[in-house]
Amino acid sequence: MEYSQELLDWYDRHARTLPWRVSPADRSAGRQPDPYAIWLSEVMLQQTTVAAVKDYFHRFTRRWPTVSHLAAATDADVMAEWAGLGYYARARNLLKCARVVTHEFGGTFPNDEDGLLSLPGIGPYTAAAIASIAFDRPAVVMDGNVERVMARLFAECEPLPAVKPVLKSHAARLTPQNRPGDHAQAVMDLGSTICTPRNPACGICPLRDRCQARAQGIASDLPKKSPKKPKPTRHGTAYLVRRSDGAWLLETRPEKGLLGGMLGWPTTDWTEEAPADAPPINAEWHDPGLEVRHTFTHFHLKLRVLLTRSDASPSRGVFVPETQFSPAALPTVMRKAFDLTQGTLLRD
C-alpha cells in the first residue's frame, strides 16, 4: 500500500477543485460528499470532459438542488437543460433514476455497489464511483484515466480493450481500505493532470520511481489500443418549417434511439443509402444547398436542410410559438441546422 499512501499525500496537496467534490481538508474535518452531487456529476461526465460539464452541473443543481426536486421535474424541462451535452439517453435515465430513488428509496441513494446497480442508468463504473466517492467504500473505479495510470505503472503492453481485466486487478490491489474515495479521485486526478495521454509529466509524478513504463522509456506509448473500425457515414434530411406568425415546426423524437425524447426538426430516417423523402407538411420546399455535418459515437451524419414557410397543418410535429422557441434547447445537430438558416427565407 506504499503506492496508495504516496498518492494520497500528493492528492492532499494537489487535489483539483471541482464543484461536486469535497476537498481532502474538508473531508478530514468531517464534511461528507453529497451522493446526489456525485451521482449527477458522474452521469454528466460519461464521455464528456470536466470543462464541458461544470456549467451544466451548476445549472442543474441550482434548478433542482436535491434528487427529489429532480424527480419532480418534467421530462421536457430536463431534456432542454441537457441540450448540447450529448448522449441524451443519459438524461432520460437521469430522470428515471431520480424517480426511483425518490419514490422507492425515500430520496436516499443506496450506499453499496449492488444497491446502486439496481438503479436505472447506473452501470458498474458509475456504481463503483458513487460507492467509493460518496460513501467511502473500497470499490474499484475504472475510467480512462485510471486505465492509463495502471497500464503505465505496471508496463502492461497488451492493447485495450483486452487488457482491461488486468488493469482492474492492479487497481483493486492498490485500493486501500483507508480513504478509498480519496484514493479513487487521486488516481483520476493523476491521469487528468500529470499522467496525460500525450506528453505525460513524469518528472513531477508522485509515483515516478515506481512506474515501470517510465523506467522502460515507453510511458507515452501506453496504453496501447486496438485499431478502430472506420465510422460509416449516414445521410438524412431535416425539414425546417416556419409559420407566418413566426412559430417553428418541431417534433419530439422517439424515446428509443439517438436523441430519444428530444425536441428537434422533423427529419427523414438516417441511412447509409439516400433516405426516402418524408416531409412533415405539404408545401413547396426550398433547397438552399445547406448541409449539417455531425459525428456521433458510431457514425458520421450528413444532414441536408430543406426550408419552407407554410400555415398548413403538419402530418407530424407541432408548431411552437416564437416566444417559446429556444435554439439553445435543441440538441447540437439540430441547433447546427438552425444556425445554417440564418439569413435564409425563414428569417424575418
PDB file of C-alpha atoms in Angstrom, residues 18-198:
ATOM      1  CA  LEU A  18     -14.443  20.629  -8.591  1.00  0.00           C
ATOM      2  CA  PRO A  19     -17.984  21.830  -7.806  1.00  0.00           C
ATOM      3  CA  TRP A  20     -19.201  18.355  -6.798  1.00  0.00           C
ATOM      4  CA  ARG A  21     -16.095  17.405  -4.798  1.00  0.00           C
ATOM      5  CA  VAL A  22     -15.397  17.686  -1.066  1.00  0.00           C
ATOM      6  CA  SER A  23     -11.747  18.662  -0.635  1.00  0.00           C
ATOM      7  CA  PRO A  24      -9.412  16.422   1.408  1.00  0.00           C
ATOM      8  CA  ALA A  25      -9.194  19.117   4.108  1.00  0.00           C
ATOM      9  CA  ASP A  26     -12.984  19.479   4.340  1.00  0.00           C
ATOM     10  CA  ARG A  27     -13.435  15.735   4.360  1.00  0.00           C
ATOM     11  CA  SER A  28     -10.935  15.291   7.200  1.00  0.00           C
ATOM     12  CA  ALA A  29     -12.864  17.989   9.071  1.00  0.00           C
ATOM     13  CA  GLY A  30     -15.993  15.843   8.863  1.00  0.00           C
ATOM     14  CA  ARG A  31     -17.811  17.186   5.787  1.00  0.00           C
ATOM     15  CA  GLN A  32     -19.318  14.348   3.778  1.00  0.00           C
ATOM     16  CA  PRO A  33     -19.874  14.278  -0.006  1.00  0.00           C
ATOM     17  CA  ASP A  34     -23.426  14.645  -1.282  1.00  0.00           C
ATOM     18  CA  PRO A  35     -24.390  11.384  -3.060  1.00  0.00           C
ATOM     19  CA  TYR A  36     -26.782  13.338  -5.307  1.00  0.00           C
ATOM     20  CA  ALA A  37     -23.983  15.641  -6.471  1.00  0.00           C
ATOM     21  CA  ILE A  38     -21.604  12.711  -7.022  1.00  0.00           C
ATOM     22  CA  TRP A  39     -24.219  10.747  -8.984  1.00  0.00           C
ATOM     23  CA  LEU A  40     -25.208  13.753 -11.093  1.00  0.00           C
ATOM     24  CA  SER A  41     -21.594  14.623 -11.911  1.00  0.00           C
ATOM     25  CA  GLU A  42     -20.670  11.044 -12.763  1.00  0.00           C
ATOM     26  CA  VAL A  43     -23.599  10.694 -15.163  1.00  0.00           C
ATOM     27  CA  MET A  44     -22.720  14.008 -16.814  1.00  0.00           C
ATOM     28  CA  LEU A  45     -19.036  13.082 -17.060  1.00  0.00           C
ATOM     29  CA  GLN A  46     -19.662   9.908 -19.049  1.00  0.00           C
ATOM     30  CA  GLN A  47     -17.815  10.507 -22.351  1.00  0.00           C
ATOM     31  CA  THR A  48     -17.749  14.248 -21.570  1.00  0.00           C
ATOM     32  CA  THR A  49     -14.972  16.482 -20.246  1.00  0.00           C
ATOM     33  CA  VAL A  50     -14.916  18.179 -16.852  1.00  0.00           C
ATOM     34  CA  ALA A  51     -14.740  21.585 -18.553  1.00  0.00           C
ATOM     35  CA  ALA A  52     -17.909  20.879 -20.535  1.00  0.00           C
ATOM     36  CA  VAL A  53     -19.802  19.554 -17.510  1.00  0.00           C
ATOM     37  CA  LYS A  54     -19.209  22.290 -14.919  1.00  0.00           C
ATOM     38  CA  ASP A  55     -21.771  24.795 -16.222  1.00  0.00           C
ATOM     39  CA  TYR A  56     -24.394  22.076 -16.710  1.00  0.00           C
ATOM     40  CA  PHE A  57     -23.804  20.814 -13.167  1.00  0.00           C
ATOM     41  CA  HIS A  58     -24.235  24.295 -11.724  1.00  0.00           C
ATOM     42  CA  ARG A  59     -27.450  24.869 -13.709  1.00  0.00           C
ATOM     43  CA  PHE A  60     -28.943  21.523 -12.702  1.00  0.00           C
ATOM     44  CA  THR A  61     -28.142  21.889  -9.008  1.00  0.00           C
ATOM     45  CA  ARG A  62     -29.431  25.460  -8.884  1.00  0.00           C
ATOM     46  CA  ARG A  63     -32.683  24.442 -10.517  1.00  0.00           C
ATOM     47  CA  TRP A  64     -33.006  21.030  -8.838  1.00  0.00           C
ATOM     48  CA  PRO A  65     -30.950  21.072  -5.611  1.00  0.00           C
ATOM     49  CA  THR A  66     -31.916  17.560  -4.462  1.00  0.00           C
ATOM     50  CA  VAL A  67     -32.763  14.273  -6.109  1.00  0.00           C
ATOM     51  CA  SER A  68     -36.411  14.751  -5.081  1.00  0.00           C
ATOM     52  CA  HIS A  69     -36.540  18.118  -6.837  1.00  0.00           C
ATOM     53  CA  LEU A  70     -35.162  16.488  -9.974  1.00  0.00           C
ATOM     54  CA  ALA A  71     -37.645  13.629  -9.721  1.00  0.00           C
ATOM     55  CA  ALA A  72     -40.498  16.159  -9.783  1.00  0.00           C
ATOM     56  CA  ALA A  73     -39.212  17.904 -12.920  1.00  0.00           C
ATOM     57  CA  THR A  74     -40.896  17.429 -16.267  1.00  0.00           C
ATOM     58  CA  ASP A  75     -39.150  15.390 -18.926  1.00  0.00           C
ATOM     59  CA  ALA A  76     -39.199  18.353 -21.311  1.00  0.00           C
ATOM     60  CA  ASP A  77     -37.511  20.690 -18.809  1.00  0.00           C
ATOM     61  CA  VAL A  78     -34.721  18.232 -18.053  1.00  0.00           C
ATOM     62  CA  MET A  79     -34.125  17.433 -21.721  1.00  0.00           C
ATOM     63  CA  ALA A  80     -33.980  21.152 -22.505  1.00  0.00           C
ATOM     64  CA  GLU A  81     -31.398  21.775 -19.757  1.00  0.00           C
ATOM     65  CA  TRP A  82     -29.386  18.810 -21.029  1.00  0.00           C
ATOM     66  CA  ALA A  83     -29.382  20.054 -24.635  1.00  0.00           C
ATOM     67  CA  GLY A  84     -25.870  20.307 -26.041  1.00  0.00           C
ATOM     68  CA  LEU A  85     -24.307  17.882 -23.566  1.00  0.00           C
ATOM     69  CA  GLY A  86     -24.899  14.915 -25.881  1.00  0.00           C
ATOM     70  CA  TYR A  87     -25.603  11.218 -25.287  1.00  0.00           C
ATOM     71  CA  TYR A  88     -29.217  12.007 -24.487  1.00  0.00           C
ATOM     72  CA  ALA A  89     -30.053   8.570 -23.110  1.00  0.00           C
ATOM     73  CA  ARG A  90     -28.195   9.770 -20.025  1.00  0.00           C
ATOM     74  CA  ALA A  91     -30.794  12.492 -19.448  1.00  0.00           C
ATOM     75  CA  ARG A  92     -33.680  10.037 -19.803  1.00  0.00           C
ATOM     76  CA  ASN A  93     -32.039   7.633 -17.361  1.00  0.00           C
ATOM     77  CA  LEU A  94     -31.251  10.534 -15.032  1.00  0.00           C
ATOM     78  CA  LEU A  95     -34.959  11.205 -14.592  1.00  0.00           C
ATOM     79  CA  LYS A  96     -35.828   7.511 -14.254  1.00  0.00           C
ATOM     80  CA  CYS A  97     -33.166   7.058 -11.596  1.00  0.00           C
ATOM     81  CA  ALA A  98     -34.177  10.195  -9.668  1.00  0.00           C
ATOM     82  CA  ARG A  99     -37.777   8.995  -9.543  1.00  0.00           C
ATOM     83  CA  VAL A 100     -36.798   5.505  -8.347  1.00  0.00           C
ATOM     84  CA  VAL A 101     -34.519   6.919  -5.635  1.00  0.00           C
ATOM     85  CA  THR A 102     -37.237   9.340  -4.532  1.00  0.00           C
ATOM     86  CA  HIS A 103     -40.238   7.028  -4.621  1.00  0.00           C
ATOM     87  CA  GLU A 104     -38.686   3.659  -3.756  1.00  0.00           C
ATOM     88  CA  PHE A 105     -35.697   4.640  -1.584  1.00  0.00           C
ATOM     89  CA  GLY A 106     -37.116   7.677   0.216  1.00  0.00           C
ATOM     90  CA  GLY A 107     -34.779  10.107  -1.539  1.00  0.00           C
ATOM     91  CA  THR A 108     -31.641   8.322  -0.260  1.00  0.00           C
ATOM     92  CA  PHE A 109     -29.189   6.605  -2.581  1.00  0.00           C
ATOM     93  CA  PRO A 110     -28.120   3.031  -1.767  1.00  0.00           C
ATOM     94  CA  ASN A 111     -24.623   3.083  -0.292  1.00  0.00           C
ATOM     95  CA  ASP A 112     -23.109  -0.003  -1.912  1.00  0.00           C
ATOM     96  CA  GLU A 113     -22.425  -1.185  -5.456  1.00  0.00           C
ATOM     97  CA  ASP A 114     -25.150  -3.839  -5.543  1.00  0.00           C
ATOM     98  CA  GLY A 115     -27.829  -1.393  -4.456  1.00  0.00           C
ATOM     99  CA  LEU A 116     -26.607   1.279  -6.855  1.00  0.00           C
ATOM    100  CA  LEU A 117     -26.534  -1.198  -9.750  1.00  0.00           C
ATOM    101  CA  SER A 118     -30.266  -1.784  -9.228  1.00  0.00           C
ATOM    102  CA  LEU A 119     -30.993   1.811 -10.268  1.00  0.00           C
ATOM    103  CA  PRO A 120     -31.809   2.834 -13.869  1.00  0.00           C
ATOM    104  CA  GLY A 121     -28.858   4.075 -15.895  1.00  0.00           C
ATOM    105  CA  ILE A 122     -26.207   3.095 -13.342  1.00  0.00           C
ATOM    106  CA  GLY A 123     -23.620   0.633 -14.615  1.00  0.00           C
ATOM    107  CA  PRO A 124     -20.509  -0.856 -12.984  1.00  0.00           C
ATOM    108  CA  TYR A 125     -18.322   2.239 -13.367  1.00  0.00           C
ATOM    109  CA  THR A 126     -20.891   4.702 -12.029  1.00  0.00           C
ATOM    110  CA  ALA A 127     -21.861   2.377  -9.167  1.00  0.00           C
ATOM    111  CA  ALA A 128     -18.227   1.992  -8.139  1.00  0.00           C
ATOM    112  CA  ALA A 129     -17.602   5.738  -8.375  1.00  0.00           C
ATOM    113  CA  ILE A 130     -20.618   6.641  -6.209  1.00  0.00           C
ATOM    114  CA  ALA A 131     -19.913   3.887  -3.669  1.00  0.00           C
ATOM    115  CA  SER A 132     -16.303   4.964  -3.395  1.00  0.00           C
ATOM    116  CA  ILE A 133     -16.505   8.756  -3.551  1.00  0.00           C
ATOM    117  CA  ALA A 134     -19.853   9.338  -1.819  1.00  0.00           C
ATOM    118  CA  PHE A 135     -19.747   6.501   0.730  1.00  0.00           C
ATOM    119  CA  ASP A 136     -16.012   5.746   1.060  1.00  0.00           C
ATOM    120  CA  ARG A 137     -16.433   2.115   0.056  1.00  0.00           C
ATOM    121  CA  PRO A 138     -13.310   0.318  -1.280  1.00  0.00           C
ATOM    122  CA  ALA A 139     -14.837  -0.051  -4.758  1.00  0.00           C
ATOM    123  CA  VAL A 140     -12.615  -0.219  -7.838  1.00  0.00           C
ATOM    124  CA  VAL A 141     -13.279   2.819 -10.025  1.00  0.00           C
ATOM    125  CA  MET A 142     -12.090   2.344 -13.607  1.00  0.00           C
ATOM    126  CA  ASP A 143     -12.234   5.152 -16.142  1.00  0.00           C
ATOM    127  CA  GLY A 144      -9.853   6.077 -18.950  1.00  0.00           C
ATOM    128  CA  ASN A 145      -7.566   7.977 -16.594  1.00  0.00           C
ATOM    129  CA  VAL A 146      -7.279   5.042 -14.193  1.00  0.00           C
ATOM    130  CA  GLU A 147      -6.654   2.601 -17.032  1.00  0.00           C
ATOM    131  CA  ARG A 148      -3.864   4.789 -18.375  1.00  0.00           C
ATOM    132  CA  VAL A 149      -2.186   5.129 -14.960  1.00  0.00           C
ATOM    133  CA  MET A 150      -2.341   1.378 -14.331  1.00  0.00           C
ATOM    134  CA  ALA A 151      -1.076   0.494 -17.819  1.00  0.00           C
ATOM    135  CA  ARG A 152       1.957   2.736 -17.343  1.00  0.00           C
ATOM    136  CA  LEU A 153       2.613   1.962 -13.712  1.00  0.00           C
ATOM    137  CA  PHE A 154       2.861  -1.763 -14.487  1.00  0.00           C
ATOM    138  CA  ALA A 155       4.006  -1.506 -18.139  1.00  0.00           C
ATOM    139  CA  GLU A 156       1.067  -3.517 -19.477  1.00  0.00           C
ATOM    140  CA  CYS A 157       1.606  -3.622 -23.239  1.00  0.00           C
ATOM    141  CA  GLU A 158      -1.422  -5.677 -24.300  1.00  0.00           C
ATOM    142  CA  PRO A 159      -3.843  -3.341 -26.110  1.00  0.00           C
ATOM    143  CA  LEU A 160      -7.208  -2.129 -24.877  1.00  0.00           C
ATOM    144  CA  PRO A 161      -9.855  -3.355 -24.507  1.00  0.00           C
ATOM    145  CA  ALA A 162      -8.451  -6.878 -23.946  1.00  0.00           C
ATOM    146  CA  VAL A 163      -6.177  -5.693 -21.140  1.00  0.00           C
ATOM    147  CA  LYS A 164      -8.985  -4.100 -19.096  1.00  0.00           C
ATOM    148  CA  PRO A 165      -9.354  -7.012 -16.610  1.00  0.00           C
ATOM    149  CA  VAL A 166      -5.615  -6.947 -15.899  1.00  0.00           C
ATOM    150  CA  LEU A 167      -5.690  -3.191 -15.309  1.00  0.00           C
ATOM    151  CA  LYS A 168      -8.667  -3.557 -12.995  1.00  0.00           C
ATOM    152  CA  SER A 169      -6.855  -6.208 -10.975  1.00  0.00           C
ATOM    153  CA  HIS A 170      -3.939  -3.809 -10.492  1.00  0.00           C
ATOM    154  CA  ALA A 171      -6.316  -1.019  -9.425  1.00  0.00           C
ATOM    155  CA  ALA A 172      -8.115  -3.352  -6.995  1.00  0.00           C
ATOM    156  CA  ARG A 173      -4.836  -4.369  -5.399  1.00  0.00           C
ATOM    157  CA  LEU A 174      -3.844  -0.725  -4.886  1.00  0.00           C
ATOM    158  CA  THR A 175      -7.215   0.419  -3.486  1.00  0.00           C
ATOM    159  CA  PRO A 176      -6.774   0.956   0.259  1.00  0.00           C
ATOM    160  CA  GLN A 177      -9.313   0.320   2.984  1.00  0.00           C
ATOM    161  CA  ASN A 178      -8.449   3.725   4.405  1.00  0.00           C
ATOM    162  CA  ARG A 179      -9.784   6.692   2.377  1.00  0.00           C
ATOM    163  CA  PRO A 180     -10.737   4.659  -0.715  1.00  0.00           C
ATOM    164  CA  GLY A 181     -12.855   7.533  -2.042  1.00  0.00           C
ATOM    165  CA  ASP A 182      -9.974   9.987  -1.923  1.00  0.00           C
ATOM    166  CA  HIS A 183      -7.695   7.346  -3.418  1.00  0.00           C
ATOM    167  CA  ALA A 184     -10.056   6.831  -6.384  1.00  0.00           C
ATOM    168  CA  GLN A 185     -10.167  10.573  -7.024  1.00  0.00           C
ATOM    169  CA  ALA A 186      -6.395  10.808  -6.626  1.00  0.00           C
ATOM    170  CA  VAL A 187      -5.789   8.256  -9.386  1.00  0.00           C
ATOM    171  CA  MET A 188      -8.233  10.060 -11.672  1.00  0.00           C
ATOM    172  CA  ASP A 189      -6.603  13.421 -10.913  1.00  0.00           C
ATOM    173  CA  LEU A 190      -3.172  11.955 -11.588  1.00  0.00           C
ATOM    174  CA  GLY A 191      -4.323  10.726 -15.000  1.00  0.00           C
ATOM    175  CA  SER A 192      -6.033  14.015 -15.808  1.00  0.00           C
ATOM    176  CA  THR A 193      -3.228  16.386 -14.795  1.00  0.00           C
ATOM    177  CA  ILE A 194       0.108  14.512 -14.918  1.00  0.00           C
ATOM    178  CA  CYS A 195      -0.201  11.044 -16.480  1.00  0.00           C
ATOM    179  CA  THR A 196      -1.885  12.537 -19.530  1.00  0.00           C
ATOM    180  CA  PRO A 197      -2.431  10.749 -22.854  1.00  0.00           C
ATOM    181  CA  ARG A 198       0.267  12.772 -24.610  1.00  0.00           C
TER     182      ARG A 198
END
